[in-house]
């Protein structure tokens, strides 16, 4: 409730000339996009990349056919430290409390769950990027195999901006 009221106050164009503090707050959140708001909120997730030291990033395009990601496995070396990097655009108005959810399962059994708060973002010309904290891939003979991940971007208003599935395979070597 509170965040929705703040967003309405920030995005409203009726009091921009009256309240100097509000004008500065809008400028801080929206930057150059002040005046370009008013359109419906739209978050477009462009790509997700799997990044690890000593290897080129594995970039997955999230704007095309997402069923291909589910059918094609990304190979990950066991025990490697990695980060996920997301590139996305926000249009229209401020997205409040954008979160990334990921549920990983192996052979239908849940093995991991990740819920990350990305933050609140305003529309701007350049795309936003977000890098997850470092994580370590499972290692050992029992950890090798194919995993299935269900991911989604959701905001405080429970609006799902993108949901997709992808598969990866933990192997002994790249």
Tab-separated table of C-alpha atoms in Angstrom:
chain	number	residue	atom	x	y	z
A	1	UNK	CA	0.000	0.000	0.000
A	2	UNK	CA	2.671	2.514	1.029
A	3	UNK	CA	4.882	1.827	-1.996
A	4	UNK	CA	1.922	2.175	-4.343
A	5	UNK	CA	1.089	5.574	-2.789
A	6	UNK	CA	4.712	6.726	-3.115
A	7	UNK	CA	4.773	5.662	-6.765
A	8	UNK	CA	1.530	7.548	-7.446
A	9	UNK	CA	2.957	10.669	-5.804
A	10	UNK	CA	6.220	10.431	-7.713
A	11	UNK	CA	4.674	9.731	-11.090
A	12	UNK	CA	1.847	12.253	-10.802
A	13	UNK	CA	2.410	15.252	-12.998
A	14	UNK	CA	-0.065	17.516	-11.249
A	15	UNK	CA	2.186	18.716	-8.424
A	16	UNK	CA	5.542	18.878	-10.196
A	17	UNK	CA	5.709	22.645	-10.164
A	18	UNK	CA	4.487	23.136	-6.595
A	19	UNK	CA	6.725	20.910	-4.482
A	20	UNK	CA	10.463	21.407	-4.915
A	21	UNK	CA	11.338	18.297	-2.854
A	22	UNK	CA	9.065	16.164	-5.031
A	23	UNK	CA	10.682	17.529	-8.175
A	24	UNK	CA	14.155	16.607	-6.856
A	25	UNK	CA	12.946	13.126	-5.838
A	26	UNK	CA	11.439	12.497	-9.260
A	27	UNK	CA	14.617	13.716	-10.906
A	28	UNK	CA	16.717	11.336	-8.805
A	29	UNK	CA	14.540	8.320	-9.659
A	30	UNK	CA	13.684	9.103	-13.247
A	31	UNK	CA	16.757	11.015	-14.386
A	32	UNK	CA	16.322	12.080	-18.002
A	33	UNK	CA	13.003	10.265	-18.289
A	34	UNK	CA	11.009	12.922	-16.389
A	35	UNK	CA	8.180	13.854	-18.712
A	36	UNK	CA	8.371	10.518	-20.573
A	37	UNK	CA	6.293	8.798	-17.924
A	38	UNK	CA	2.566	8.244	-18.016
A	39	UNK	CA	2.605	5.224	-20.303
A	40	UNK	CA	1.761	1.864	-18.734
A	41	UNK	CA	4.578	0.148	-16.844
A	42	UNK	CA	6.559	-2.237	-18.987
A	43	UNK	CA	9.665	-4.158	-17.911
A	44	UNK	CA	11.492	-5.861	-20.797
A	45	UNK	CA	14.158	-8.337	-19.724
A	46	UNK	CA	16.629	-8.435	-22.593
A	47	UNK	CA	19.185	-11.046	-21.560
A	48	UNK	CA	20.608	-13.238	-18.846
A	49	UNK	CA	24.277	-14.145	-18.879
A	50	UNK	CA	26.077	-16.845	-16.921
A	51	UNK	CA	29.484	-15.445	-15.950
A	52	UNK	CA	32.433	-17.294	-14.442
A	53	UNK	CA	36.151	-16.523	-14.208
A	54	UNK	CA	38.364	-17.696	-17.055
A	55	UNK	CA	35.524	-18.219	-19.507
A	56	UNK	CA	33.472	-16.034	-21.840
A	57	UNK	CA	29.953	-15.294	-20.552
A	58	UNK	CA	27.158	-17.548	-21.768
A	59	UNK	CA	24.469	-15.105	-22.912
A	60	UNK	CA	20.829	-16.154	-23.188
A	61	UNK	CA	18.508	-13.903	-25.184
A	62	UNK	CA	15.216	-13.491	-23.312
A	63	UNK	CA	13.407	-11.522	-26.008
A	64	UNK	CA	12.862	-14.337	-28.503
A	65	UNK	CA	11.481	-17.860	-28.267
A	66	UNK	CA	11.918	-18.865	-24.616
A	67	UNK	CA	11.058	-22.532	-25.216
A	68	UNK	CA	14.483	-23.006	-26.830
A	69	UNK	CA	16.146	-22.262	-23.467
A	70	UNK	CA	14.235	-25.111	-21.854
A	71	UNK	CA	15.234	-27.591	-24.556
A	72	UNK	CA	18.937	-26.655	-24.784
A	73	UNK	CA	21.187	-27.322	-21.784
A	74	UNK	CA	23.946	-24.922	-20.794
A	75	UNK	CA	27.061	-26.813	-19.663
A	76	UNK	CA	28.485	-25.738	-16.295
A	77	UNK	CA	31.661	-27.097	-14.707
A	78	UNK	CA	31.101	-28.577	-11.253
A	79	UNK	CA	32.310	-26.447	-8.357
A	80	UNK	CA	32.834	-23.266	-10.392
A	81	UNK	CA	31.914	-19.887	-8.922
A	82	UNK	CA	29.458	-17.980	-11.083
A	83	UNK	CA	27.177	-14.971	-11.248
A	84	UNK	CA	24.044	-14.269	-13.262
A	85	UNK	CA	23.894	-10.882	-14.965
A	86	UNK	CA	20.562	-9.462	-16.167
A	87	UNK	CA	19.967	-6.645	-18.638
A	88	UNK	CA	16.492	-5.104	-18.677
A	89	UNK	CA	14.609	-1.966	-19.651
A	90	UNK	CA	11.865	-0.150	-17.772
A	91	UNK	CA	9.343	1.934	-19.711
A	92	UNK	CA	6.418	4.073	-18.685
A	93	UNK	CA	6.739	4.490	-14.940
A	94	UNK	CA	8.779	3.385	-11.935
A	95	UNK	CA	8.775	-0.338	-11.155
A	96	UNK	CA	8.731	-0.776	-7.406
A	97	UNK	CA	10.371	-3.738	-5.685
A	98	UNK	CA	11.472	-5.738	-8.736
A	99	UNK	CA	12.471	-9.263	-7.676
A	100	UNK	CA	14.020	-12.292	-9.362
A	101	UNK	CA	12.746	-15.742	-8.363
A	102	UNK	CA	14.442	-18.979	-9.445
A	103	UNK	CA	13.469	-22.517	-8.477
A	104	UNK	CA	15.914	-25.267	-9.474
A	105	UNK	CA	14.978	-28.927	-9.583
A	106	UNK	CA	16.652	-32.135	-10.646
A	107	UNK	CA	14.520	-35.046	-11.843
A	108	UNK	CA	11.459	-33.235	-10.491
A	109	UNK	CA	12.877	-32.836	-6.961
A	110	UNK	CA	13.445	-29.241	-5.767
A	111	UNK	CA	17.101	-28.638	-4.890
A	112	UNK	CA	17.472	-24.858	-4.694
A	113	UNK	CA	15.446	-21.680	-4.455
A	114	UNK	CA	16.685	-18.138	-5.028
A	115	UNK	CA	14.695	-14.977	-4.265
A	116	UNK	CA	16.576	-11.731	-4.906
A	117	UNK	CA	15.355	-8.182	-4.465
A	118	UNK	CA	16.745	-6.144	-7.346
A	119	UNK	CA	15.216	-2.845	-6.222
A	120	UNK	CA	13.105	-0.074	-7.700
A	121	UNK	CA	13.944	1.265	-11.146
A	122	UNK	CA	12.731	4.150	-13.254
A	123	UNK	CA	12.583	4.440	-17.010
A	124	UNK	CA	15.757	5.634	-18.708
A	125	UNK	CA	17.470	5.588	-22.067
A	126	UNK	CA	20.176	3.035	-21.179
A	127	UNK	CA	19.176	-0.480	-20.038
A	128	UNK	CA	19.528	-1.414	-16.378
A	129	UNK	CA	21.872	-4.241	-15.341
A	130	UNK	CA	21.875	-6.362	-12.218
A	131	UNK	CA	24.482	-8.921	-11.167
A	132	UNK	CA	23.591	-11.589	-8.601
A	133	UNK	CA	25.923	-12.399	-5.721
A	134	UNK	CA	28.538	-15.098	-6.407
A	135	UNK	CA	27.380	-18.670	-6.034
A	136	UNK	CA	29.094	-22.028	-6.408
A	137	UNK	CA	27.859	-24.799	-8.670
A	138	UNK	CA	27.375	-28.164	-6.950
A	139	UNK	CA	30.269	-30.590	-7.155
A	140	UNK	CA	30.807	-34.294	-6.792
A	141	UNK	CA	29.637	-37.382	-8.640
A	142	UNK	CA	26.115	-37.163	-7.227
A	143	UNK	CA	25.714	-33.530	-8.269
A	144	UNK	CA	26.481	-34.152	-11.950
A	145	UNK	CA	23.510	-34.216	-14.261
A	146	UNK	CA	20.801	-32.063	-15.802
A	147	UNK	CA	18.941	-29.438	-13.791
A	148	UNK	CA	15.806	-27.490	-14.623
A	149	UNK	CA	15.320	-23.848	-13.548
A	150	UNK	CA	12.022	-21.926	-13.461
A	151	UNK	CA	12.587	-18.176	-13.306
A	152	UNK	CA	10.456	-15.060	-13.152
A	153	UNK	CA	10.680	-11.322	-12.644
A	154	UNK	CA	7.935	-10.004	-10.366
A	155	UNK	CA	7.281	-6.653	-8.683
A	156	UNK	CA	5.631	-5.534	-5.439
A	157	UNK	CA	2.245	-5.404	-7.167
A	158	UNK	CA	2.595	-9.150	-7.945
A	159	UNK	CA	2.852	-8.384	-11.659
A	160	UNK	CA	4.945	-11.049	-13.427
A	161	UNK	CA	6.981	-9.249	-16.091
A	162	UNK	CA	8.687	-12.355	-17.489
A	163	UNK	CA	8.582	-16.058	-16.673
A	164	UNK	CA	10.790	-18.630	-18.398
A	165	UNK	CA	12.468	-21.976	-17.917
A	166	UNK	CA	15.973	-23.046	-18.776
A	167	UNK	CA	18.105	-26.145	-18.351
A	168	UNK	CA	21.737	-26.621	-17.421
A	169	UNK	CA	24.016	-29.591	-17.069
A	170	UNK	CA	26.671	-29.961	-14.364
A	171	UNK	CA	29.688	-31.780	-15.781
A	172	UNK	CA	33.195	-32.656	-14.669
A	173	UNK	CA	34.696	-30.246	-17.204
A	174	UNK	CA	33.548	-27.598	-19.683
